[in-house]
PDB file of C-alpha atoms in Angstrom:
ATOM      1  CA  MET A 261       4.940   6.181  -7.365  1.00 93.00           C
ATOM      2  CA  SER A 262       4.868   3.349  -9.694  1.00 95.00           C
ATOM      3  CA  ILE A 263       1.913   3.010 -12.741  1.00 96.00           C
ATOM      4  CA  ARG A 264       2.643  -0.841 -14.471  1.00 95.00           C
ATOM      5  CA  ARG A 265       0.273  -1.522 -17.421  1.00 95.00           C
ATOM      6  CA  TYR A 266      -0.230  -5.061 -18.652  1.00 92.00           C
ATOM      7  CA  GLU A 267      -1.287  -6.000 -22.078  1.00 92.00           C
ATOM      8  CA  ASN A 268      -2.493  -9.303 -23.606  1.00 90.00           C
ATOM      9  CA  VAL A 269      -2.984 -11.128 -20.004  1.00 89.00           C
ATOM     10  CA  PRO A 270      -3.960 -14.572 -20.666  1.00 86.00           C
ATOM     11  CA  ASP A 271      -5.775 -15.405 -17.630  1.00 87.00           C
ATOM     12  CA  LEU A 272      -6.408 -11.785 -16.170  1.00 90.00           C
ATOM     13  CA  THR A 273      -8.662 -13.055 -13.417  1.00 92.00           C
ATOM     14  CA  GLY A 274      -6.090 -15.659 -12.080  1.00 90.00           C
ATOM     15  CA  LEU A 275      -3.378 -12.713 -12.260  1.00 90.00           C
ATOM     16  CA  LEU A 276      -5.717 -10.374 -10.242  1.00 93.00           C
ATOM     17  CA  ARG A 277      -6.212 -12.953  -7.654  1.00 94.00           C
ATOM     18  CA  ASP A 278      -2.688 -14.052  -7.408  1.00 92.00           C
ATOM     19  CA  ILE A 279      -2.123 -10.366  -6.929  1.00 94.00           C
ATOM     20  CA  GLU A 280      -4.252  -9.751  -3.757  1.00 95.00           C
ATOM     21  CA  LEU A 281      -3.465 -13.104  -2.239  1.00 95.00           C
ATOM     22  CA  GLU A 282       0.376 -13.381  -2.677  1.00 94.00           C
ATOM     23  CA  PHE A 283       2.004  -9.410  -4.226  1.00 95.00           C
ATOM     24  CA  ALA A 284       0.189  -7.221  -2.020  1.00 96.00           C
ATOM     25  CA  PRO A 285       1.203  -8.790   0.972  1.00 96.00           C
ATOM     26  CA  LEU A 286       4.866  -8.436  -0.521  1.00 95.00           C
ATOM     27  CA  LEU A 287       4.474  -4.704  -1.279  1.00 96.00           C
ATOM     28  CA  HIS A 288       2.942  -4.287   2.116  1.00 95.00           C
ATOM     29  CA  LYS A 289       5.992  -5.304   4.175  1.00 96.00           C
ATOM     30  CA  MET A 290       8.135  -3.379   2.134  1.00 96.00           C
ATOM     31  CA  PRO A 291       9.408   0.293   4.096  1.00 95.00           C
ATOM     32  CA  GLY A 292       7.360   3.424   2.608  1.00 96.00           C
ATOM     33  CA  PHE A 293       4.279   1.657   1.167  1.00 96.00           C
ATOM     34  CA  MET A 294       1.052   3.465   1.523  1.00 96.00           C
ATOM     35  CA  ALA A 295      -1.091   2.248  -0.956  1.00 95.00           C
ATOM     36  CA  TYR A 296      -1.602  -0.080  -3.908  1.00 96.00           C
ATOM     37  CA  TYR A 297      -4.374  -0.187  -6.793  1.00 96.00           C
ATOM     38  CA  ALA A 298      -5.101  -2.761  -9.831  1.00 95.00           C
ATOM     39  CA  VAL A 299      -7.563  -1.621 -12.048  1.00 96.00           C
ATOM     40  CA  ASP A 300      -9.418  -4.247 -14.621  1.00 96.00           C
ATOM     41  CA  SER A 301      -9.238  -2.302 -17.927  1.00 94.00           C
ATOM     42  CA  GLY A 302     -11.081  -5.520 -19.721  1.00 92.00           C
ATOM     43  CA  ALA A 303      -9.995  -7.561 -22.809  1.00 92.00           C
ATOM     44  CA  GLY A 304      -6.962  -8.659 -20.922  1.00 92.00           C
ATOM     45  CA  SER A 305      -5.309  -5.344 -19.958  1.00 95.00           C
ATOM     46  CA  MET A 306      -4.918  -3.881 -16.535  1.00 95.00           C
ATOM     47  CA  ALA A 307      -3.031  -1.226 -15.181  1.00 96.00           C
ATOM     48  CA  THR A 308      -1.636  -1.021 -11.261  1.00 95.00           C
ATOM     49  CA  VAL A 309      -0.512   2.072  -9.343  1.00 96.00           C
ATOM     50  CA  THR A 310       1.723   1.603  -6.247  1.00 95.00           C
ATOM     51  CA  VAL A 311       2.549   4.719  -3.701  1.00 95.00           C
ATOM     52  CA  PHE A 312       5.216   4.674  -1.830  1.00 95.00           C
ATOM     53  CA  SER A 313       6.626   7.648   0.601  1.00 94.00           C
ATOM     54  CA  THR A 314       9.376   7.953  -1.638  1.00 93.00           C
ATOM     55  CA  ALA A 315      10.399   7.537  -5.832  1.00 91.00           C
ATOM     56  CA  ALA A 316      13.297   5.418  -5.008  1.00 93.00           C
ATOM     57  CA  MET A 317      11.140   2.964  -3.068  1.00 94.00           C
ATOM     58  CA  ALA A 318       8.334   3.229  -5.617  1.00 92.00           C
ATOM     59  CA  GLU A 319      11.458   2.293  -8.223  1.00 92.00           C
ATOM     60  CA  GLU A 320      12.371  -0.489  -5.937  1.00 94.00           C
ATOM     61  CA  SER A 321       8.585  -2.344  -6.118  1.00 95.00           C
ATOM     62  CA  ASN A 322       9.282  -2.444  -9.903  1.00 93.00           C
ATOM     63  CA  ALA A 323      11.878  -4.953  -9.180  1.00 93.00           C
ATOM     64  CA  VAL A 324       9.931  -7.082  -6.723  1.00 95.00           C
ATOM     65  CA  ALA A 325       6.888  -6.879  -8.992  1.00 93.00           C
ATOM     66  CA  ALA A 326       9.587  -8.463 -12.012  1.00 90.00           C
ATOM     67  CA  ASP A 327      10.896 -11.225  -9.494  1.00 90.00           C
ATOM     68  CA  TRP A 328       7.152 -12.245  -8.245  1.00 91.00           C
ATOM     69  CA  LEU A 329       6.380 -12.565 -12.274  1.00 87.00           C
ATOM     70  CA  ALA A 330       9.364 -14.455 -12.740  1.00 84.00           C
ATOM     71  CA  SER A 331       8.500 -16.840  -9.524  1.00 86.00           C
ATOM     72  CA  ARG A 332       5.139 -17.602 -11.149  1.00 80.00           C
ATOM     73  CA  GLY A 333       6.514 -18.536 -14.496  1.00 77.00           C
ATOM     74  CA  GLY A 334       7.092 -15.046 -16.002  1.00 68.00           C
ATOM     75  CA  ALA A 335       5.229 -12.962 -17.898  1.00 63.00           C
ATOM     76  CA  HIS A 336       3.385 -14.515 -20.914  1.00 62.00           C
ATOM     77  CA  PRO A 337       5.387 -13.988 -24.000  1.00 64.00           C
ATOM     78  CA  LEU A 338       2.612 -11.856 -25.562  1.00 68.00           C
ATOM     79  CA  MET A 339       1.893  -9.881 -22.209  1.00 79.00           C
ATOM     80  CA  HIS A 340       3.311  -6.163 -22.598  1.00 86.00           C
ATOM     81  CA  VAL A 341       4.369  -4.249 -19.638  1.00 88.00           C
ATOM     82  CA  GLN A 342       4.748  -0.679 -19.281  1.00 93.00           C
ATOM     83  CA  ILE A 343       6.117   1.209 -16.451  1.00 93.00           C
ATOM     84  CA  THR A 344       6.038   4.466 -15.594  1.00 93.00           C
ATOM     85  CA  ALA A 345       7.742   5.681 -11.814  1.00 90.00           C
ATOM     86  CA  GLY A 346       8.740   8.778 -10.161  1.00 90.00           C
ATOM     87  CA  ARG A 347       7.813  11.364  -7.652  1.00 89.00           C
ATOM     88  CA  MET A 348       3.941  12.224  -7.197  1.00 87.00           C
ATOM     89  CA  ALA A 349       3.762  15.457  -8.359  1.00 90.00           C
ATOM     90  CA  ILE A 350       0.208  16.626  -7.713  1.00 90.00           C
ATOM     91  CA  ALA A 351      -2.065  14.437  -5.062  1.00 86.00           C
ATOM     92  CA  VAL A 352      -5.648  15.883  -4.675  1.00 89.00           C
ATOM     93  CA  PRO A 353      -7.099  14.791  -1.348  1.00 86.00           C
ATOM     94  CA  PRO A 354     -10.861  13.789  -1.162  1.00 87.00           C
ATOM     95  CA  PHE A 355     -13.369  16.450  -0.900  1.00 84.00           C
ATOM     96  CA  ARG A 356     -14.622  17.340   2.699  1.00 83.00           C
ATOM     97  CA  GLY A 357     -17.213  19.605   2.875  1.00 75.00           C
TER      98      GLY A 357
END
């Protein structure tokens, strides 16, 4: 699993649109892909959660994300990206009762 947090995003609406149209399809083609979520935190901040079947595959998605950002002109100079990646330690499935 990889969690990326972005702060000071100058055009969050545009970035989210581009993620849906361009970046998410790249992830979907990667081996082991399970899920991707993007959360608009407000005030120019967002977080993404990428789930792969192995931690190594999730780590690889961070390089894909960095390359994709670079291909669209790179991150804004004031944009801060924080990455947390590793194996999923606990997963709670939806309650079915």
